[in-house]
Amino acid sequence: MKPLQMMAVALMLAVIPSTVVAYETIVVTDGGKISGKVTLKGEADAPKKADFPADLNAEDAHFCHGARPLVTPFYIVDDKKGLKNVAVWLEGVTKGKKREKKMGSMVNKDCRFLPHVQTIDRGASVLVENHDPILHTTHPIFVKSKVTAFNIGMPRKGQKSKKKIRQAGVMKVQCDSGHTWMRSWIHSFKHPYHTVTESNGTFVIDGIPPGKYTLKVWHESAGVLSKEVQVGPSAAVEANFTMEAMN
């Protein structure tokens, strides 16, 4: 092989992953469960009204403007500081229970995206709905690669569209119709061991094959925390986190 050919092959090999690990579905007869709670240290931010862009059309400004807060607070807590909207998952799981690929939801309502944070299996679809009588675009972008997952515009109330998420990763959802305050997050995983905290900050992940895992939690402003967790056969493990407010 000529030197230039050898160099070309070397460059190709350098950019090809050495191993591609697919998720393997197995029968989990003695699966364990991890439950816990994420709490906030510090003060939660107050609800805010949106700052409307100067070039926002009058119809949208009239409809979106009102007493309701448009900008979702970063930190939503209950009376015991349980933190909502935290993504929770096991890192790098390669085998376990069947992936359900449950459909996600992204509703444009009152000039906001709902839900604010969700997790789905890679390959699942997201049902996008417009509940407002004005144009919204739903545009999820993978944070790391800056690649668009999909981008659809819905100018009429009652419109629906279903879109498949084909990659794993974190997506920030934005509206490109001048509604710069609209944001939400979709986390896509190659395995089914993920969830989002409830309104009181609690979470549960079950059907976990016995073993040692890295459990991670993510919040859009507080960042990422992790801890090692040992799950025994049919065991119930508790794992709690405290995230610090970064106001």
PDB file of C-alpha atoms in Angstrom:
ATOM      1  CA  MET A   1       0.000   0.000   0.000  1.00  0.00           C
ATOM      2  CA  LYS A   2       1.279   3.443  -0.953  1.00  0.00           C
ATOM      3  CA  PRO A   3       2.105   5.991   1.810  1.00  0.00           C
ATOM      4  CA  LEU A   4      -0.796   8.282   0.841  1.00  0.00           C
ATOM      5  CA  GLN A   5      -3.215   5.356   0.896  1.00  0.00           C
ATOM      6  CA  MET A   6      -1.933   4.261   4.301  1.00  0.00           C
ATOM      7  CA  MET A   7      -2.392   7.804   5.624  1.00  0.00           C
ATOM      8  CA  ALA A   8      -5.978   7.930   4.320  1.00  0.00           C
ATOM      9  CA  VAL A   9      -6.825   4.606   5.984  1.00  0.00           C
ATOM     10  CA  ALA A  10      -5.268   5.772   9.261  1.00  0.00           C
ATOM     11  CA  LEU A  11      -7.351   8.944   9.203  1.00  0.00           C
ATOM     12  CA  MET A  12     -10.529   6.943   8.552  1.00  0.00           C
ATOM     13  CA  LEU A  13      -9.788   4.602  11.438  1.00  0.00           C
ATOM     14  CA  ALA A  14      -9.124   7.559  13.714  1.00  0.00           C
ATOM     15  CA  VAL A  15     -12.631   8.912  13.303  1.00  0.00           C
ATOM     16  CA  ILE A  16     -14.425   5.529  13.467  1.00  0.00           C
ATOM     17  CA  PRO A  17     -15.342   4.470  17.029  1.00  0.00           C
ATOM     18  CA  SER A  18     -13.393   1.399  18.064  1.00  0.00           C
ATOM     19  CA  THR A  19     -16.492  -0.190  19.635  1.00  0.00           C
ATOM     20  CA  VAL A  20     -20.173   0.420  19.127  1.00  0.00           C
ATOM     21  CA  VAL A  21     -22.072  -0.969  22.102  1.00  0.00           C
ATOM     22  CA  ALA A  22     -25.760  -1.580  21.460  1.00  0.00           C
ATOM     23  CA  TYR A  23     -28.310  -1.946  24.231  1.00  0.00           C
ATOM     24  CA  GLU A  24     -29.224  -5.602  24.883  1.00  0.00           C
ATOM     25  CA  THR A  25     -32.685  -6.549  26.141  1.00  0.00           C
ATOM     26  CA  ILE A  26     -32.591  -9.321  28.738  1.00  0.00           C
ATOM     27  CA  VAL A  27     -35.067 -10.909  31.134  1.00  0.00           C
ATOM     28  CA  VAL A  28     -34.573  -9.192  34.494  1.00  0.00           C
ATOM     29  CA  THR A  29     -36.003 -11.555  37.118  1.00  0.00           C
ATOM     30  CA  ASP A  30     -34.251 -10.135  40.177  1.00  0.00           C
ATOM     31  CA  GLY A  31     -34.146  -6.475  39.295  1.00  0.00           C
ATOM     32  CA  GLY A  32     -33.554  -3.826  41.915  1.00  0.00           C
ATOM     33  CA  LYS A  33     -34.941  -0.352  42.388  1.00  0.00           C
ATOM     34  CA  ILE A  34     -33.364   3.030  43.048  1.00  0.00           C
ATOM     35  CA  SER A  35     -35.525   5.705  44.625  1.00  0.00           C
ATOM     36  CA  GLY A  36     -34.572   9.041  46.056  1.00  0.00           C
ATOM     37  CA  LYS A  37     -35.141  12.745  46.246  1.00  0.00           C
ATOM     38  CA  VAL A  38     -33.432  15.822  44.849  1.00  0.00           C
ATOM     39  CA  THR A  39     -33.558  18.886  47.089  1.00  0.00           C
ATOM     40  CA  LEU A  40     -32.456  22.461  46.516  1.00  0.00           C
ATOM     41  CA  LYS A  41     -29.942  24.284  48.693  1.00  0.00           C
ATOM     42  CA  GLY A  42     -30.489  28.014  48.449  1.00  0.00           C
ATOM     43  CA  GLU A  43     -33.348  30.211  47.321  1.00  0.00           C
ATOM     44  CA  ALA A  44     -35.616  29.365  44.408  1.00  0.00           C
ATOM     45  CA  ASP A  45     -36.047  32.116  41.828  1.00  0.00           C
ATOM     46  CA  ALA A  46     -39.416  33.830  41.498  1.00  0.00           C
ATOM     47  CA  PRO A  47     -41.676  33.499  38.427  1.00  0.00           C
ATOM     48  CA  LYS A  48     -40.939  36.119  35.774  1.00  0.00           C
ATOM     49  CA  LYS A  49     -42.734  37.798  32.930  1.00  0.00           C
ATOM     50  CA  ALA A  50     -41.230  37.646  29.468  1.00  0.00           C
ATOM     51  CA  ASP A  51     -39.251  40.426  27.860  1.00  0.00           C
ATOM     52  CA  PHE A  52     -40.910  40.808  24.476  1.00  0.00           C
ATOM     53  CA  PRO A  53     -38.638  41.384  21.467  1.00  0.00           C
ATOM     54  CA  ALA A  54     -39.079  44.816  19.891  1.00  0.00           C
ATOM     55  CA  ASP A  55     -40.065  43.265  16.558  1.00  0.00           C
ATOM     56  CA  LEU A  56     -42.644  40.817  17.979  1.00  0.00           C
ATOM     57  CA  ASN A  57     -45.876  41.239  16.029  1.00  0.00           C
ATOM     58  CA  ALA A  58     -48.794  42.912  17.793  1.00  0.00           C
ATOM     59  CA  GLU A  59     -51.074  39.863  17.685  1.00  0.00           C
ATOM     60  CA  ASP A  60     -48.537  37.641  19.421  1.00  0.00           C
ATOM     61  CA  ALA A  61     -47.661  40.314  21.983  1.00  0.00           C
ATOM     62  CA  HIS A  62     -51.356  40.801  22.785  1.00  0.00           C
ATOM     63  CA  PHE A  63     -52.032  37.078  23.179  1.00  0.00           C
ATOM     64  CA  CYS A  64     -48.870  36.190  25.096  1.00  0.00           C
ATOM     65  CA  HIS A  65     -48.882  39.211  27.383  1.00  0.00           C
ATOM     66  CA  GLY A  66     -50.896  38.754  30.558  1.00  0.00           C
ATOM     67  CA  ALA A  67     -50.842  38.124  34.282  1.00  0.00           C
ATOM     68  CA  ARG A  68     -49.428  34.615  33.916  1.00  0.00           C
ATOM     69  CA  PRO A  69     -45.634  34.296  34.155  1.00  0.00           C
ATOM     70  CA  LEU A  70     -44.217  33.251  30.796  1.00  0.00           C
ATOM     71  CA  VAL A  71     -40.637  32.454  31.772  1.00  0.00           C
ATOM     72  CA  THR A  72     -40.465  29.158  33.637  1.00  0.00           C
ATOM     73  CA  PRO A  73     -38.491  29.604  36.889  1.00  0.00           C
ATOM     74  CA  PHE A  74     -35.233  27.670  36.977  1.00  0.00           C
ATOM     75  CA  TYR A  75     -35.990  26.239  40.406  1.00  0.00           C
ATOM     76  CA  ILE A  76     -39.471  24.885  41.149  1.00  0.00           C
ATOM     77  CA  VAL A  77     -39.689  23.435  44.655  1.00  0.00           C
ATOM     78  CA  ASP A  78     -42.278  22.306  47.157  1.00  0.00           C
ATOM     79  CA  ASP A  79     -42.458  23.404  50.807  1.00  0.00           C
ATOM     80  CA  LYS A  80     -39.651  20.955  51.709  1.00  0.00           C
ATOM     81  CA  LYS A  81     -37.312  22.134  48.935  1.00  0.00           C
ATOM     82  CA  GLY A  82     -37.965  19.094  46.748  1.00  0.00           C
ATOM     83  CA  LEU A  83     -36.783  20.098  43.260  1.00  0.00           C
ATOM     84  CA  LYS A  84     -38.937  19.491  40.176  1.00  0.00           C
ATOM     85  CA  ASN A  85     -37.725  19.143  36.561  1.00  0.00           C
ATOM     86  CA  VAL A  86     -34.513  17.247  37.298  1.00  0.00           C
ATOM     87  CA  ALA A  87     -33.530  14.540  34.798  1.00  0.00           C
ATOM     88  CA  VAL A  88     -32.284  11.344  36.489  1.00  0.00           C
ATOM     89  CA  TRP A  89     -30.594   8.397  34.792  1.00  0.00           C
ATOM     90  CA  LEU A  90     -28.128   5.534  35.024  1.00  0.00           C
ATOM     91  CA  GLU A  91     -25.039   6.242  32.963  1.00  0.00           C
ATOM     92  CA  GLY A  92     -23.924   3.858  30.218  1.00  0.00           C
ATOM     93  CA  VAL A  93     -26.289   0.934  30.810  1.00  0.00           C
ATOM     94  CA  THR A  94     -25.749  -1.692  28.098  1.00  0.00           C
ATOM     95  CA  LYS A  95     -28.318  -4.351  29.022  1.00  0.00           C
ATOM     96  CA  GLY A  96     -31.517  -4.656  30.988  1.00  0.00           C
ATOM     97  CA  LYS A  97     -35.303  -4.503  30.677  1.00  0.00           C
ATOM     98  CA  LYS A  98     -37.121  -3.866  27.423  1.00  0.00           C
ATOM     99  CA  ARG A  99     -37.105  -0.306  26.093  1.00  0.00           C
ATOM    100  CA  GLU A 100     -40.705   0.899  26.025  1.00  0.00           C
ATOM    101  CA  LYS A 101     -40.075   3.856  23.684  1.00  0.00           C
ATOM    102  CA  LYS A 102     -42.992   5.655  25.289  1.00  0.00           C
ATOM    103  CA  MET A 103     -44.102   8.651  23.250  1.00  0.00           C
ATOM    104  CA  GLY A 104     -43.054  12.056  24.513  1.00  0.00           C
ATOM    105  CA  SER A 105     -45.198  15.173  24.446  1.00  0.00           C
ATOM    106  CA  MET A 106     -44.442  18.791  23.586  1.00  0.00           C
ATOM    107  CA  VAL A 107     -47.398  21.157  23.963  1.00  0.00           C
ATOM    108  CA  ASN A 108     -47.309  24.812  22.941  1.00  0.00           C
ATOM    109  CA  LYS A 109     -49.712  26.376  25.443  1.00  0.00           C
ATOM    110  CA  ASP A 110     -50.012  29.940  26.738  1.00  0.00           C
ATOM    111  CA  CYS A 111     -46.799  30.751  24.860  1.00  0.00           C
ATOM    112  CA  ARG A 112     -44.825  28.133  26.783  1.00  0.00           C
ATOM    113  CA  PHE A 113     -43.547  24.619  26.138  1.00  0.00           C
ATOM    114  CA  LEU A 114     -44.989  21.864  28.332  1.00  0.00           C
ATOM    115  CA  PRO A 115     -43.507  19.807  29.885  1.00  0.00           C
ATOM    116  CA  HIS A 116     -40.425  21.797  30.740  1.00  0.00           C
ATOM    117  CA  VAL A 117     -38.167  18.723  31.099  1.00  0.00           C
ATOM    118  CA  GLN A 118     -38.729  15.171  29.865  1.00  0.00           C
ATOM    119  CA  THR A 119     -36.748  11.996  29.185  1.00  0.00           C
ATOM    120  CA  ILE A 120     -37.437   9.499  26.400  1.00  0.00           C
ATOM    121  CA  ASP A 121     -35.883   6.445  24.778  1.00  0.00           C
ATOM    122  CA  ARG A 122     -33.950   7.048  21.583  1.00  0.00           C
ATOM    123  CA  GLY A 123     -36.209   5.992  18.717  1.00  0.00           C
ATOM    124  CA  ALA A 124     -39.371   7.158  20.471  1.00  0.00           C
ATOM    125  CA  SER A 125     -41.592   9.828  18.982  1.00  0.00           C
ATOM    126  CA  VAL A 126     -42.675  13.175  20.374  1.00  0.00           C
ATOM    127  CA  LEU A 127     -46.242  14.360  19.813  1.00  0.00           C
ATOM    128  CA  VAL A 128     -46.160  18.117  19.221  1.00  0.00           C
ATOM    129  CA  GLU A 129     -49.407  20.063  19.734  1.00  0.00           C
ATOM    130  CA  ASN A 130     -50.297  23.740  19.388  1.00  0.00           C
ATOM    131  CA  HIS A 131     -52.948  24.895  21.860  1.00  0.00           C
ATOM    132  CA  ASP A 132     -52.544  28.585  20.971  1.00  0.00           C
ATOM    133  CA  PRO A 133     -54.188  30.530  18.097  1.00  0.00           C
ATOM    134  CA  ILE A 134     -50.819  31.900  16.934  1.00  0.00           C
ATOM    135  CA  LEU A 135     -47.756  30.530  15.145  1.00  0.00           C
ATOM    136  CA  HIS A 136     -45.282  28.541  17.211  1.00  0.00           C
ATOM    137  CA  THR A 137     -42.278  26.593  15.991  1.00  0.00           C
ATOM    138  CA  THR A 138     -40.980  23.639  17.988  1.00  0.00           C
ATOM    139  CA  HIS A 139     -37.251  23.331  17.366  1.00  0.00           C
ATOM    140  CA  PRO A 140     -35.182  20.875  19.486  1.00  0.00           C
ATOM    141  CA  ILE A 141     -31.419  21.226  19.025  1.00  0.00           C
ATOM    142  CA  PHE A 142     -28.866  18.782  20.442  1.00  0.00           C
ATOM    143  CA  VAL A 143     -26.779  20.797  22.876  1.00  0.00           C
ATOM    144  CA  LYS A 144     -23.480  19.048  22.195  1.00  0.00           C
ATOM    145  CA  SER A 145     -23.531  18.696  18.405  1.00  0.00           C
ATOM    146  CA  LYS A 146     -25.806  21.685  17.605  1.00  0.00           C
ATOM    147  CA  VAL A 147     -27.739  19.363  15.260  1.00  0.00           C
ATOM    148  CA  THR A 148     -31.470  19.984  14.795  1.00  0.00           C
ATOM    149  CA  ALA A 149     -33.654  17.025  15.782  1.00  0.00           C
ATOM    150  CA  PHE A 150     -36.668  18.508  13.987  1.00  0.00           C
ATOM    151  CA  ASN A 151     -38.188  21.919  13.346  1.00  0.00           C
ATOM    152  CA  ILE A 152     -41.896  22.335  12.675  1.00  0.00           C
ATOM    153  CA  GLY A 153     -44.164  25.359  12.540  1.00  0.00           C
ATOM    154  CA  MET A 154     -47.806  25.280  13.581  1.00  0.00           C
ATOM    155  CA  PRO A 155     -49.764  28.459  12.797  1.00  0.00           C
ATOM    156  CA  ARG A 156     -53.186  27.199  13.910  1.00  0.00           C
ATOM    157  CA  LYS A 157     -54.706  26.078  17.191  1.00  0.00           C
ATOM    158  CA  GLY A 158     -55.315  22.336  17.372  1.00  0.00           C
ATOM    159  CA  GLN A 159     -52.532  21.290  15.008  1.00  0.00           C
ATOM    160  CA  LYS A 160     -50.575  18.142  15.852  1.00  0.00           C
ATOM    161  CA  SER A 161     -47.486  16.439  14.477  1.00  0.00           C
ATOM    162  CA  LYS A 162     -45.488  13.379  15.538  1.00  0.00           C
ATOM    163  CA  LYS A 163     -41.695  13.383  15.206  1.00  0.00           C
ATOM    164  CA  LYS A 164     -39.190  10.607  15.955  1.00  0.00           C
ATOM    165  CA  ILE A 165     -36.020  11.226  17.976  1.00  0.00           C
ATOM    166  CA  ARG A 166     -33.275   9.242  16.266  1.00  0.00           C
ATOM    167  CA  GLN A 167     -30.253  10.133  18.392  1.00  0.00           C
ATOM    168  CA  ALA A 168     -29.333  10.098  22.068  1.00  0.00           C
ATOM    169  CA  GLY A 169     -28.424  13.312  23.836  1.00  0.00           C
ATOM    170  CA  VAL A 170     -29.751  16.464  25.453  1.00  0.00           C
ATOM    171  CA  MET A 171     -31.878  18.789  23.338  1.00  0.00           C
ATOM    172  CA  LYS A 172     -32.857  22.359  24.102  1.00  0.00           C
ATOM    173  CA  VAL A 173     -36.213  23.244  22.570  1.00  0.00           C
ATOM    174  CA  GLN A 174     -36.757  26.767  21.274  1.00  0.00           C
ATOM    175  CA  CYS A 175     -39.425  28.677  19.365  1.00  0.00           C
ATOM    176  CA  ASP A 176     -38.169  30.509  16.280  1.00  0.00           C
ATOM    177  CA  SER A 177     -41.295  32.668  15.917  1.00  0.00           C
ATOM    178  CA  GLY A 178     -40.027  35.552  18.018  1.00  0.00           C
ATOM    179  CA  HIS A 179     -40.983  33.930  21.319  1.00  0.00           C
ATOM    180  CA  THR A 180     -37.455  33.995  22.674  1.00  0.00           C
ATOM    181  CA  TRP A 181     -38.499  33.203  26.254  1.00  0.00           C
ATOM    182  CA  MET A 182     -39.912  29.768  25.305  1.00  0.00           C
ATOM    183  CA  ARG A 183     -37.593  26.915  26.279  1.00  0.00           C
ATOM    184  CA  SER A 184     -37.739  23.301  27.379  1.00  0.00           C
ATOM    185  CA  TRP A 185     -35.479  20.248  27.436  1.00  0.00           C
ATOM    186  CA  ILE A 186     -35.642  16.714  26.053  1.00  0.00           C
ATOM    187  CA  HIS A 187     -33.170  14.034  27.161  1.00  0.00           C
ATOM    188  CA  SER A 188     -32.925  11.005  24.858  1.00  0.00           C
ATOM    189  CA  PHE A 189     -31.284   7.766  26.039  1.00  0.00           C
ATOM    190  CA  LYS A 190     -30.158   4.468  24.520  1.00  0.00           C
ATOM    191  CA  HIS A 191     -31.687   2.584  27.470  1.00  0.00           C
ATOM    192  CA  PRO A 192     -34.880   2.792  29.578  1.00  0.00           C
ATOM    193  CA  TYR A 193     -33.294   3.668  32.933  1.00  0.00           C
ATOM    194  CA  HIS A 194     -34.208   7.345  33.161  1.00  0.00           C
ATOM    195  CA  THR A 195     -36.891   9.597  34.597  1.00  0.00           C
ATOM    196  CA  VAL A 196     -37.695  13.149  35.773  1.00  0.00           C
ATOM    197  CA  THR A 197     -38.316  14.211  39.356  1.00  0.00           C
ATOM    198  CA  GLU A 198     -41.888  14.777  40.509  1.00  0.00           C
ATOM    199  CA  SER A 199     -43.157  18.071  41.941  1.00  0.00           C
ATOM    200  CA  ASN A 200     -41.775  17.063  45.369  1.00  0.00           C
ATOM    201  CA  GLY A 201     -38.344  16.140  43.981  1.00  0.00           C
ATOM    202  CA  THR A 202     -38.751  12.359  44.208  1.00  0.00           C
ATOM    203  CA  PHE A 203     -37.843   9.769  41.586  1.00  0.00           C
ATOM    204  CA  VAL A 204     -37.897   5.999  41.043  1.00  0.00           C
ATOM    205  CA  ILE A 205     -35.988   3.828  38.553  1.00  0.00           C
ATOM    206  CA  ASP A 206     -36.790   0.116  38.677  1.00  0.00           C
ATOM    207  CA  GLY A 207     -36.122  -3.177  36.918  1.00  0.00           C
ATOM    208  CA  ILE A 208     -32.361  -2.690  37.257  1.00  0.00           C
ATOM    209  CA  PRO A 209     -30.113  -5.751  36.808  1.00  0.00           C
ATOM    210  CA  PRO A 210     -27.874  -6.311  39.869  1.00  0.00           C
ATOM    211  CA  GLY A 211     -24.593  -4.460  39.608  1.00  0.00           C
ATOM    212  CA  LYS A 212     -22.702  -1.236  40.200  1.00  0.00           C
ATOM    213  CA  TYR A 213     -23.919   1.894  38.423  1.00  0.00           C
ATOM    214  CA  THR A 214     -23.310   5.601  38.132  1.00  0.00           C
ATOM    215  CA  LEU A 215     -26.498   7.503  38.920  1.00  0.00           C
ATOM    216  CA  LYS A 216     -26.680  11.031  37.510  1.00  0.00           C
ATOM    217  CA  VAL A 217     -28.986  13.989  37.996  1.00  0.00           C
ATOM    218  CA  TRP A 218     -29.197  17.054  35.726  1.00  0.00           C
ATOM    219  CA  HIS A 219     -30.769  20.452  36.227  1.00  0.00           C
ATOM    220  CA  GLU A 220     -30.705  23.190  33.605  1.00  0.00           C
ATOM    221  CA  SER A 221     -29.153  25.728  35.981  1.00  0.00           C
ATOM    222  CA  ALA A 222     -27.711  23.723  38.896  1.00  0.00           C
ATOM    223  CA  GLY A 223     -25.700  21.409  36.633  1.00  0.00           C
ATOM    224  CA  VAL A 224     -24.927  17.689  36.969  1.00  0.00           C
ATOM    225  CA  LEU A 225     -24.238  15.538  40.025  1.00  0.00           C
ATOM    226  CA  SER A 226     -23.425  11.827  40.189  1.00  0.00           C
ATOM    227  CA  LYS A 227     -22.800   9.021  42.667  1.00  0.00           C
ATOM    228  CA  GLU A 228     -21.915   5.348  42.529  1.00  0.00           C
ATOM    229  CA  VAL A 229     -24.763   3.019  43.469  1.00  0.00           C
ATOM    230  CA  GLN A 230     -24.619  -0.725  44.146  1.00  0.00           C
ATOM    231  CA  VAL A 231     -27.855  -2.521  43.301  1.00  0.00           C
ATOM    232  CA  GLY A 232     -28.318  -6.004  44.745  1.00  0.00           C
ATOM    233  CA  PRO A 233     -30.772  -8.680  43.559  1.00  0.00           C
ATOM    234  CA  SER A 234     -34.340  -7.459  44.164  1.00  0.00           C
ATOM    235  CA  ALA A 235     -32.890  -4.699  46.357  1.00  0.00           C
ATOM    236  CA  ALA A 236     -34.393  -1.303  47.114  1.00  0.00           C
ATOM    237  CA  VAL A 237     -31.676   1.365  47.180  1.00  0.00           C
ATOM    238  CA  GLU A 238     -32.083   4.965  48.311  1.00  0.00           C
ATOM    239  CA  ALA A 239     -30.017   7.700  46.697  1.00  0.00           C
ATOM    240  CA  ASN A 240     -30.594  11.376  47.504  1.00  0.00           C
ATOM    241  CA  PHE A 241     -29.036  14.507  46.031  1.00  0.00           C
ATOM    242  CA  THR A 242     -28.739  18.141  47.072  1.00  0.00           C
ATOM    243  CA  MET A 243     -28.295  20.673  44.272  1.00  0.00           C
ATOM    244  CA  GLU A 244     -27.148  24.215  44.925  1.00  0.00           C
ATOM    245  CA  ALA A 245     -29.061  27.144  43.476  1.00  0.00           C
ATOM    246  CA  MET A 246     -26.904  29.193  41.117  1.00  0.00           C
ATOM    247  CA  ASN A 247     -28.942  32.417  40.962  1.00  0.00           C
TER     248      ASN A 247
END
